[in-house]
Amino acid sequence: MCGIFSVYMSSTFTNKEKLKDIISLIATLSQTRGQDATGIAVNNFANKEVHLYREPLKAKEFIKKKDFAKIFQSNFTGGACVVGHNRLATNGSNAYINNNQPISYRNHVCAQNGIVTNMEELIKEFPGKYTLDTYLISKIFDKALKEKKNIKETVKVLLEKVYGENNIIIDVPDLSLKL
């Protein structure tokens, strides 16, 4: 199975180098959960941008890349959420970047560890071409959130629809949502 992690950075934490060190450590420690690809998404609350970086590399190699360091050059004065993923490839080649996580879907970031066992059934209800079950999870979450307008009911819908063994991280930056 894969490794997933998330770190929330409040607006009062401004040490970018420390954040990079924390993420590097967590990604490297999570490497035992998946060595086929590593990825991070940084949801920057100040400018409402998501910076996504994924490579078919082990975490210890991934964190040495210039593109990894570049993500932490942003201004995080409004805070940020970092979602990370260490992939153990099961379905789909890790060389195809869209098979790797985390993903950015509309207004949120998602990573998951597991497998959706009822994909065929869900694709009928939520049509689309999915290279990754995480996109399907995100689409279901997004649709439910628009309909329910609160996190509790949205998560309930997601868990009722998605079968299998799944651990999911979803970063939703809209803090005005009701629980």
mmCIF file with all atom_site columns, C-alpha atoms in Angstrom:
data_model
loop_
_atom_site.group_PDB
_atom_site.id
_atom_site.type_symbol
_atom_site.label_atom_id
_atom_site.label_alt_id
_atom_site.label_comp_id
_atom_site.label_asym_id
_atom_site.label_entity_id
_atom_site.label_seq_id
_atom_site.pdbx_PDB_ins_code
_atom_site.Cartn_x
_atom_site.Cartn_y
_atom_site.Cartn_z
_atom_site.occupancy
_atom_site.B_iso_or_equiv
_atom_site.pdbx_formal_charge
_atom_site.auth_seq_id
_atom_site.auth_comp_id
_atom_site.auth_asym_id
_atom_site.auth_atom_id
_atom_site.pdbx_PDB_model_num
ATOM 1   C CA . MET A 1 1   ? 0.000   0.000  0.000   1.00 0.00 ? 1   MET A CA 1
ATOM 2   C CA . CYS A 1 2   ? 0.962   3.632  -0.461  1.00 0.00 ? 2   CYS A CA 1
ATOM 3   C CA . GLY A 1 3   ? 1.911   6.220  2.110   1.00 0.00 ? 3   GLY A CA 1
ATOM 4   C CA . ILE A 1 4   ? -0.033  9.456  2.507   1.00 0.00 ? 4   ILE A CA 1
ATOM 5   C CA . PHE A 1 5   ? 0.625   12.443 4.735   1.00 0.00 ? 5   PHE A CA 1
ATOM 6   C CA . SER A 1 6   ? -0.486  16.009 5.251   1.00 0.00 ? 6   SER A CA 1
ATOM 7   C CA . VAL A 1 7   ? 0.886   19.044 7.050   1.00 0.00 ? 7   VAL A CA 1
ATOM 8   C CA . TYR A 1 8   ? -1.072  22.207 7.767   1.00 0.00 ? 8   TYR A CA 1
ATOM 9   C CA . MET A 1 9   ? 0.903   25.438 8.089   1.00 0.00 ? 9   MET A CA 1
ATOM 10  C CA . SER A 1 10  ? -0.810  28.356 9.830   1.00 0.00 ? 10  SER A CA 1
ATOM 11  C CA . SER A 1 11  ? -0.303  31.923 8.670   1.00 0.00 ? 11  SER A CA 1
ATOM 12  C CA . THR A 1 12  ? 1.968   32.557 11.673  1.00 0.00 ? 12  THR A CA 1
ATOM 13  C CA . PHE A 1 13  ? 4.500   29.956 10.526  1.00 0.00 ? 13  PHE A CA 1
ATOM 14  C CA . THR A 1 14  ? 6.747   31.698 8.003   1.00 0.00 ? 14  THR A CA 1
ATOM 15  C CA . ASN A 1 15  ? 9.902   29.567 7.936   1.00 0.00 ? 15  ASN A CA 1
ATOM 16  C CA . LYS A 1 16  ? 9.854   28.107 4.405   1.00 0.00 ? 16  LYS A CA 1
ATOM 17  C CA . GLU A 1 17  ? 13.107  26.210 4.876   1.00 0.00 ? 17  GLU A CA 1
ATOM 18  C CA . LYS A 1 18  ? 11.786  24.547 8.030   1.00 0.00 ? 18  LYS A CA 1
ATOM 19  C CA . LEU A 1 19  ? 8.612   23.531 6.173   1.00 0.00 ? 19  LEU A CA 1
ATOM 20  C CA . LYS A 1 20  ? 10.738  22.053 3.372   1.00 0.00 ? 20  LYS A CA 1
ATOM 21  C CA . ASP A 1 21  ? 12.784  20.125 5.963   1.00 0.00 ? 21  ASP A CA 1
ATOM 22  C CA . ILE A 1 22  ? 9.631   18.793 7.670   1.00 0.00 ? 22  ILE A CA 1
ATOM 23  C CA . ILE A 1 23  ? 8.115   17.636 4.375   1.00 0.00 ? 23  ILE A CA 1
ATOM 24  C CA . SER A 1 24  ? 11.439  16.089 3.307   1.00 0.00 ? 24  SER A CA 1
ATOM 25  C CA . LEU A 1 25  ? 11.625  14.120 6.552   1.00 0.00 ? 25  LEU A CA 1
ATOM 26  C CA . ILE A 1 26  ? 8.012   12.904 6.415   1.00 0.00 ? 26  ILE A CA 1
ATOM 27  C CA . ALA A 1 27  ? 8.274   11.956 2.726   1.00 0.00 ? 27  ALA A CA 1
ATOM 28  C CA . THR A 1 28  ? 11.498  10.043 3.349   1.00 0.00 ? 28  THR A CA 1
ATOM 29  C CA . LEU A 1 29  ? 10.071  8.229  6.385   1.00 0.00 ? 29  LEU A CA 1
ATOM 30  C CA . SER A 1 30  ? 6.961   7.347  4.358   1.00 0.00 ? 30  SER A CA 1
ATOM 31  C CA . GLN A 1 31  ? 9.083   5.894  1.563   1.00 0.00 ? 31  GLN A CA 1
ATOM 32  C CA . THR A 1 32  ? 8.778   2.396  3.042   1.00 0.00 ? 32  THR A CA 1
ATOM 33  C CA . ARG A 1 33  ? 5.045   2.545  2.155   1.00 0.00 ? 33  ARG A CA 1
ATOM 34  C CA . GLY A 1 34  ? 5.727   3.182  -1.529  1.00 0.00 ? 34  GLY A CA 1
ATOM 35  C CA . GLN A 1 35  ? 8.897   3.526  -3.587  1.00 0.00 ? 35  GLN A CA 1
ATOM 36  C CA . ASP A 1 36  ? 7.555   3.767  -7.135  1.00 0.00 ? 36  ASP A CA 1
ATOM 37  C CA . ALA A 1 37  ? 6.666   7.480  -7.149  1.00 0.00 ? 37  ALA A CA 1
ATOM 38  C CA . THR A 1 38  ? 6.514   10.472 -4.827  1.00 0.00 ? 38  THR A CA 1
ATOM 39  C CA . GLY A 1 39  ? 4.397   13.583 -5.012  1.00 0.00 ? 39  GLY A CA 1
ATOM 40  C CA . ILE A 1 40  ? 3.377   16.645 -3.062  1.00 0.00 ? 40  ILE A CA 1
ATOM 41  C CA . ALA A 1 41  ? 0.740   19.309 -3.521  1.00 0.00 ? 41  ALA A CA 1
ATOM 42  C CA . VAL A 1 42  ? 1.033   22.612 -1.724  1.00 0.00 ? 42  VAL A CA 1
ATOM 43  C CA . ASN A 1 43  ? -2.227  24.504 -1.425  1.00 0.00 ? 43  ASN A CA 1
ATOM 44  C CA . ASN A 1 44  ? -1.170  28.096 -0.828  1.00 0.00 ? 44  ASN A CA 1
ATOM 45  C CA . PHE A 1 45  ? -3.983  29.873 1.019   1.00 0.00 ? 45  PHE A CA 1
ATOM 46  C CA . ALA A 1 46  ? -2.601  33.396 0.357   1.00 0.00 ? 46  ALA A CA 1
ATOM 47  C CA . ASN A 1 47  ? -2.876  33.260 -3.423  1.00 0.00 ? 47  ASN A CA 1
ATOM 48  C CA . LYS A 1 48  ? -5.312  30.323 -3.729  1.00 0.00 ? 48  LYS A CA 1
ATOM 49  C CA . GLU A 1 49  ? -2.895  28.362 -5.907  1.00 0.00 ? 49  GLU A CA 1
ATOM 50  C CA . VAL A 1 50  ? -2.025  24.686 -5.799  1.00 0.00 ? 50  VAL A CA 1
ATOM 51  C CA . HIS A 1 51  ? 1.549   23.759 -6.663  1.00 0.00 ? 51  HIS A CA 1
ATOM 52  C CA . LEU A 1 52  ? 1.796   20.106 -7.650  1.00 0.00 ? 52  LEU A CA 1
ATOM 53  C CA . TYR A 1 53  ? 5.003   18.141 -8.126  1.00 0.00 ? 53  TYR A CA 1
ATOM 54  C CA . ARG A 1 54  ? 5.127   14.391 -8.820  1.00 0.00 ? 54  ARG A CA 1
ATOM 55  C CA . GLU A 1 55  ? 7.918   12.154 -10.084 1.00 0.00 ? 55  GLU A CA 1
ATOM 56  C CA . PRO A 1 56  ? 8.385   8.393  -10.564 1.00 0.00 ? 56  PRO A CA 1
ATOM 57  C CA . LEU A 1 57  ? 11.144  8.471  -7.922  1.00 0.00 ? 57  LEU A CA 1
ATOM 58  C CA . LYS A 1 58  ? 11.772  7.270  -4.400  1.00 0.00 ? 58  LYS A CA 1
ATOM 59  C CA . ALA A 1 59  ? 11.299  10.044 -1.845  1.00 0.00 ? 59  ALA A CA 1
ATOM 60  C CA . LYS A 1 60  ? 15.017  10.232 -1.012  1.00 0.00 ? 60  LYS A CA 1
ATOM 61  C CA . GLU A 1 61  ? 15.684  11.127 -4.685  1.00 0.00 ? 61  GLU A CA 1
ATOM 62  C CA . PHE A 1 62  ? 12.559  13.255 -5.094  1.00 0.00 ? 62  PHE A CA 1
ATOM 63  C CA . ILE A 1 63  ? 13.494  15.682 -2.282  1.00 0.00 ? 63  ILE A CA 1
ATOM 64  C CA . LYS A 1 64  ? 16.845  16.439 -3.961  1.00 0.00 ? 64  LYS A CA 1
ATOM 65  C CA . LYS A 1 65  ? 15.217  17.778 -7.140  1.00 0.00 ? 65  LYS A CA 1
ATOM 66  C CA . LYS A 1 66  ? 15.188  21.515 -7.928  1.00 0.00 ? 66  LYS A CA 1
ATOM 67  C CA . ASP A 1 67  ? 11.448  21.410 -8.643  1.00 0.00 ? 67  ASP A CA 1
ATOM 68  C CA . PHE A 1 68  ? 10.840  20.133 -5.099  1.00 0.00 ? 68  PHE A CA 1
ATOM 69  C CA . ALA A 1 69  ? 12.807  23.029 -3.588  1.00 0.00 ? 69  ALA A CA 1
ATOM 70  C CA . LYS A 1 70  ? 11.115  25.530 -5.914  1.00 0.00 ? 70  LYS A CA 1
ATOM 71  C CA . ILE A 1 71  ? 7.686   24.744 -4.448  1.00 0.00 ? 71  ILE A CA 1
ATOM 72  C CA . PHE A 1 72  ? 8.804   26.135 -1.090  1.00 0.00 ? 72  PHE A CA 1
ATOM 73  C CA . GLN A 1 73  ? 9.828   29.527 -2.518  1.00 0.00 ? 73  GLN A CA 1
ATOM 74  C CA . SER A 1 74  ? 6.219   30.780 -2.513  1.00 0.00 ? 74  SER A CA 1
ATOM 75  C CA . ASN A 1 75  ? 4.850   33.324 -0.079  1.00 0.00 ? 75  ASN A CA 1
ATOM 76  C CA . PHE A 1 76  ? 2.878   31.375 2.542   1.00 0.00 ? 76  PHE A CA 1
ATOM 77  C CA . THR A 1 77  ? 1.697   34.382 4.566   1.00 0.00 ? 77  THR A CA 1
ATOM 78  C CA . GLY A 1 78  ? -1.895  33.116 4.494   1.00 0.00 ? 78  GLY A CA 1
ATOM 79  C CA . GLY A 1 79  ? -0.907  29.585 5.487   1.00 0.00 ? 79  GLY A CA 1
ATOM 80  C CA . ALA A 1 80  ? -0.794  26.404 3.439   1.00 0.00 ? 80  ALA A CA 1
ATOM 81  C CA . CYS A 1 81  ? -1.636  22.745 3.399   1.00 0.00 ? 81  CYS A CA 1
ATOM 82  C CA . VAL A 1 82  ? 0.820   20.192 2.047   1.00 0.00 ? 82  VAL A CA 1
ATOM 83  C CA . VAL A 1 83  ? -0.480  16.789 0.943   1.00 0.00 ? 83  VAL A CA 1
ATOM 84  C CA . GLY A 1 84  ? 2.040   14.090 0.105   1.00 0.00 ? 84  GLY A CA 1
ATOM 85  C CA . HIS A 1 85  ? 1.980   10.620 -1.397  1.00 0.00 ? 85  HIS A CA 1
ATOM 86  C CA . ASN A 1 86  ? 4.468   7.763  -1.712  1.00 0.00 ? 86  ASN A CA 1
ATOM 87  C CA . ARG A 1 87  ? 3.207   5.334  -4.347  1.00 0.00 ? 87  ARG A CA 1
ATOM 88  C CA . LEU A 1 88  ? 3.373   1.589  -4.425  1.00 0.00 ? 88  LEU A CA 1
ATOM 89  C CA . ALA A 1 89  ? 2.288   0.922  -8.019  1.00 0.00 ? 89  ALA A CA 1
ATOM 90  C CA . THR A 1 90  ? -0.581  -1.542 -8.348  1.00 0.00 ? 90  THR A CA 1
ATOM 91  C CA . ASN A 1 91  ? -2.554  -0.432 -11.410 1.00 0.00 ? 91  ASN A CA 1
ATOM 92  C CA . GLY A 1 92  ? -1.011  1.756  -14.100 1.00 0.00 ? 92  GLY A CA 1
ATOM 93  C CA . SER A 1 93  ? 2.585   2.658  -14.775 1.00 0.00 ? 93  SER A CA 1
ATOM 94  C CA . ASN A 1 94  ? 4.294   5.086  -12.416 1.00 0.00 ? 94  ASN A CA 1
ATOM 95  C CA . ALA A 1 95  ? 6.110   6.533  -15.458 1.00 0.00 ? 95  ALA A CA 1
ATOM 96  C CA . TYR A 1 96  ? 2.814   8.115  -16.578 1.00 0.00 ? 96  TYR A CA 1
ATOM 97  C CA . ILE A 1 97  ? 2.642   11.154 -14.281 1.00 0.00 ? 97  ILE A CA 1
ATOM 98  C CA . ASN A 1 98  ? -1.173  11.229 -14.161 1.00 0.00 ? 98  ASN A CA 1
ATOM 99  C CA . ASN A 1 99  ? -1.128  7.811  -12.467 1.00 0.00 ? 99  ASN A CA 1
ATOM 100 C CA . ASN A 1 100 ? 0.662   9.367  -9.500  1.00 0.00 ? 100 ASN A CA 1
ATOM 101 C CA . GLN A 1 101 ? -0.668  11.403 -6.591  1.00 0.00 ? 101 GLN A CA 1
ATOM 102 C CA . PRO A 1 102 ? -1.650  13.693 -5.003  1.00 0.00 ? 102 PRO A CA 1
ATOM 103 C CA . ILE A 1 103 ? -4.037  15.270 -7.455  1.00 0.00 ? 103 ILE A CA 1
ATOM 104 C CA . SER A 1 104 ? -5.628  18.675 -7.696  1.00 0.00 ? 104 SER A CA 1
ATOM 105 C CA . TYR A 1 105 ? -9.308  18.600 -8.593  1.00 0.00 ? 105 TYR A CA 1
ATOM 106 C CA . ARG A 1 106 ? -11.275 21.834 -8.886  1.00 0.00 ? 106 ARG A CA 1
ATOM 107 C CA . ASN A 1 107 ? -10.927 23.499 -5.480  1.00 0.00 ? 107 ASN A CA 1
ATOM 108 C CA . HIS A 1 108 ? -9.307  20.708 -3.468  1.00 0.00 ? 108 HIS A CA 1
ATOM 109 C CA . VAL A 1 109 ? -6.317  18.375 -3.268  1.00 0.00 ? 109 VAL A CA 1
ATOM 110 C CA . CYS A 1 110 ? -6.667  14.627 -2.760  1.00 0.00 ? 110 CYS A CA 1
ATOM 111 C CA . ALA A 1 111 ? -4.435  11.654 -2.035  1.00 0.00 ? 111 ALA A CA 1
ATOM 112 C CA . GLN A 1 112 ? -5.465  8.145  -1.124  1.00 0.00 ? 112 GLN A CA 1
ATOM 113 C CA . ASN A 1 113 ? -3.979  4.884  -0.045  1.00 0.00 ? 113 ASN A CA 1
ATOM 114 C CA . GLY A 1 114 ? -6.007  1.910  -1.138  1.00 0.00 ? 114 GLY A CA 1
ATOM 115 C CA . ILE A 1 115 ? -8.125  0.695  -3.981  1.00 0.00 ? 115 ILE A CA 1
ATOM 116 C CA . VAL A 1 116 ? -11.697 1.348  -5.061  1.00 0.00 ? 116 VAL A CA 1
ATOM 117 C CA . THR A 1 117 ? -13.277 -2.043 -5.707  1.00 0.00 ? 117 THR A CA 1
ATOM 118 C CA . ASN A 1 118 ? -16.508 -0.807 -7.297  1.00 0.00 ? 118 ASN A CA 1
ATOM 119 C CA . MET A 1 119 ? -14.982 1.380  -10.053 1.00 0.00 ? 119 MET A CA 1
ATOM 120 C CA . GLU A 1 120 ? -17.159 -0.028 -12.859 1.00 0.00 ? 120 GLU A CA 1
ATOM 121 C CA . GLU A 1 121 ? -20.354 0.709  -10.937 1.00 0.00 ? 121 GLU A CA 1
ATOM 122 C CA . LEU A 1 122 ? -19.204 4.213  -9.984  1.00 0.00 ? 122 LEU A CA 1
ATOM 123 C CA . ILE A 1 123 ? -18.101 5.089  -13.527 1.00 0.00 ? 123 ILE A CA 1
ATOM 124 C CA . LYS A 1 124 ? -21.682 4.469  -14.676 1.00 0.00 ? 124 LYS A CA 1
ATOM 125 C CA . GLU A 1 125 ? -22.926 6.963  -12.091 1.00 0.00 ? 125 GLU A CA 1
ATOM 126 C CA . PHE A 1 126 ? -20.016 9.405  -12.542 1.00 0.00 ? 126 PHE A CA 1
ATOM 127 C CA . PRO A 1 127 ? -19.013 9.056  -16.229 1.00 0.00 ? 127 PRO A CA 1
ATOM 128 C CA . GLY A 1 128 ? -15.503 9.925  -17.257 1.00 0.00 ? 128 GLY A CA 1
ATOM 129 C CA . LYS A 1 129 ? -12.188 8.486  -18.310 1.00 0.00 ? 129 LYS A CA 1
ATOM 130 C CA . TYR A 1 130 ? -10.280 7.753  -15.120 1.00 0.00 ? 130 TYR A CA 1
ATOM 131 C CA . THR A 1 131 ? -6.623  6.825  -15.082 1.00 0.00 ? 131 THR A CA 1
ATOM 132 C CA . LEU A 1 132 ? -6.643  6.893  -11.306 1.00 0.00 ? 132 LEU A CA 1
ATOM 133 C CA . ASP A 1 133 ? -9.341  6.023  -8.777  1.00 0.00 ? 133 ASP A CA 1
ATOM 134 C CA . THR A 1 134 ? -8.367  9.132  -6.809  1.00 0.00 ? 134 THR A CA 1
ATOM 135 C CA . TYR A 1 135 ? -9.876  11.276 -9.585  1.00 0.00 ? 135 TYR A CA 1
ATOM 136 C CA . LEU A 1 136 ? -13.140 9.383  -9.196  1.00 0.00 ? 136 LEU A CA 1
ATOM 137 C CA . ILE A 1 137 ? -13.050 9.872  -5.416  1.00 0.00 ? 137 ILE A CA 1
ATOM 138 C CA . SER A 1 138 ? -12.486 13.600 -5.988  1.00 0.00 ? 138 SER A CA 1
ATOM 139 C CA . LYS A 1 139 ? -15.325 13.849 -8.483  1.00 0.00 ? 139 LYS A CA 1
ATOM 140 C CA . ILE A 1 140 ? -17.731 12.133 -6.071  1.00 0.00 ? 140 ILE A CA 1
ATOM 141 C CA . PHE A 1 141 ? -16.572 14.372 -3.208  1.00 0.00 ? 141 PHE A CA 1
ATOM 142 C CA . ASP A 1 142 ? -16.891 17.534 -5.311  1.00 0.00 ? 142 ASP A CA 1
ATOM 143 C CA . LYS A 1 143 ? -20.417 16.670 -6.491  1.00 0.00 ? 143 LYS A CA 1
ATOM 144 C CA . ALA A 1 144 ? -21.576 15.776 -2.972  1.00 0.00 ? 144 ALA A CA 1
ATOM 145 C CA . LEU A 1 145 ? -20.055 18.958 -1.548  1.00 0.00 ? 145 LEU A CA 1
ATOM 146 C CA . LYS A 1 146 ? -21.953 21.085 -4.067  1.00 0.00 ? 146 LYS A CA 1
ATOM 147 C CA . GLU A 1 147 ? -25.192 19.313 -3.153  1.00 0.00 ? 147 GLU A CA 1
ATOM 148 C CA . LYS A 1 148 ? -24.781 19.001 0.629   1.00 0.00 ? 148 LYS A CA 1
ATOM 149 C CA . LYS A 1 149 ? -22.862 22.219 1.388   1.00 0.00 ? 149 LYS A CA 1
ATOM 150 C CA . ASN A 1 150 ? -21.292 20.725 4.516   1.00 0.00 ? 150 ASN A CA 1
ATOM 151 C CA . ILE A 1 151 ? -18.348 18.447 5.192   1.00 0.00 ? 151 ILE A CA 1
ATOM 152 C CA . LYS A 1 152 ? -20.063 15.855 7.390   1.00 0.00 ? 152 LYS A CA 1
ATOM 153 C CA . GLU A 1 153 ? -22.774 14.988 4.860   1.00 0.00 ? 153 GLU A CA 1
ATOM 154 C CA . THR A 1 154 ? -20.273 15.095 1.983   1.00 0.00 ? 154 THR A CA 1
ATOM 155 C CA . VAL A 1 155 ? -17.953 12.614 3.681   1.00 0.00 ? 155 VAL A CA 1
ATOM 156 C CA . LYS A 1 156 ? -20.936 10.397 4.509   1.00 0.00 ? 156 LYS A CA 1
ATOM 157 C CA . VAL A 1 157 ? -21.954 10.298 0.819   1.00 0.00 ? 157 VAL A CA 1
ATOM 158 C CA . LEU A 1 158 ? -18.367 9.537  -0.240  1.00 0.00 ? 158 LEU A CA 1
ATOM 159 C CA . LEU A 1 159 ? -17.984 6.671  2.228   1.00 0.00 ? 159 LEU A CA 1
ATOM 160 C CA . GLU A 1 160 ? -21.369 5.210  1.267   1.00 0.00 ? 160 GLU A CA 1
ATOM 161 C CA . LYS A 1 161 ? -20.463 5.168  -2.428  1.00 0.00 ? 161 LYS A CA 1
ATOM 162 C CA . VAL A 1 162 ? -16.809 4.117  -2.473  1.00 0.00 ? 162 VAL A CA 1
ATOM 163 C CA . TYR A 1 163 ? -16.127 0.465  -1.635  1.00 0.00 ? 163 TYR A CA 1
ATOM 164 C CA . GLY A 1 164 ? -12.741 -1.021 -0.915  1.00 0.00 ? 164 GLY A CA 1
ATOM 165 C CA . GLU A 1 165 ? -9.925  -0.308 1.460   1.00 0.00 ? 165 GLU A CA 1
ATOM 166 C CA . ASN A 1 166 ? -9.204  3.419  1.395   1.00 0.00 ? 166 ASN A CA 1
ATOM 167 C CA . ASN A 1 167 ? -7.476  6.023  3.502   1.00 0.00 ? 167 ASN A CA 1
ATOM 168 C CA . ILE A 1 168 ? -8.138  9.434  2.028   1.00 0.00 ? 168 ILE A CA 1
ATOM 169 C CA . ILE A 1 169 ? -6.794  12.948 2.555   1.00 0.00 ? 169 ILE A CA 1
ATOM 170 C CA . ILE A 1 170 ? -8.786  15.787 1.029   1.00 0.00 ? 170 ILE A CA 1
ATOM 171 C CA . ASP A 1 171 ? -7.701  19.372 1.543   1.00 0.00 ? 171 ASP A CA 1
ATOM 172 C CA . VAL A 1 172 ? -10.641 21.736 1.133   1.00 0.00 ? 172 VAL A CA 1
ATOM 173 C CA . PRO A 1 173 ? -9.485  25.339 1.517   1.00 0.00 ? 173 PRO A CA 1
ATOM 174 C CA . ASP A 1 174 ? -12.984 26.823 1.874   1.00 0.00 ? 174 ASP A CA 1
ATOM 175 C CA . LEU A 1 175 ? -13.110 27.460 5.596   1.00 0.00 ? 175 LEU A CA 1
ATOM 176 C CA . SER A 1 176 ? -16.629 28.886 5.340   1.00 0.00 ? 176 SER A CA 1
ATOM 177 C CA . LEU A 1 177 ? -18.084 25.393 4.887   1.00 0.00 ? 177 LEU A CA 1
ATOM 178 C CA . LYS A 1 178 ? -20.200 24.051 7.697   1.00 0.00 ? 178 LYS A CA 1
ATOM 179 C CA . LEU A 1 179 ? -19.228 20.854 9.448   1.00 0.00 ? 179 LEU A CA 1
#
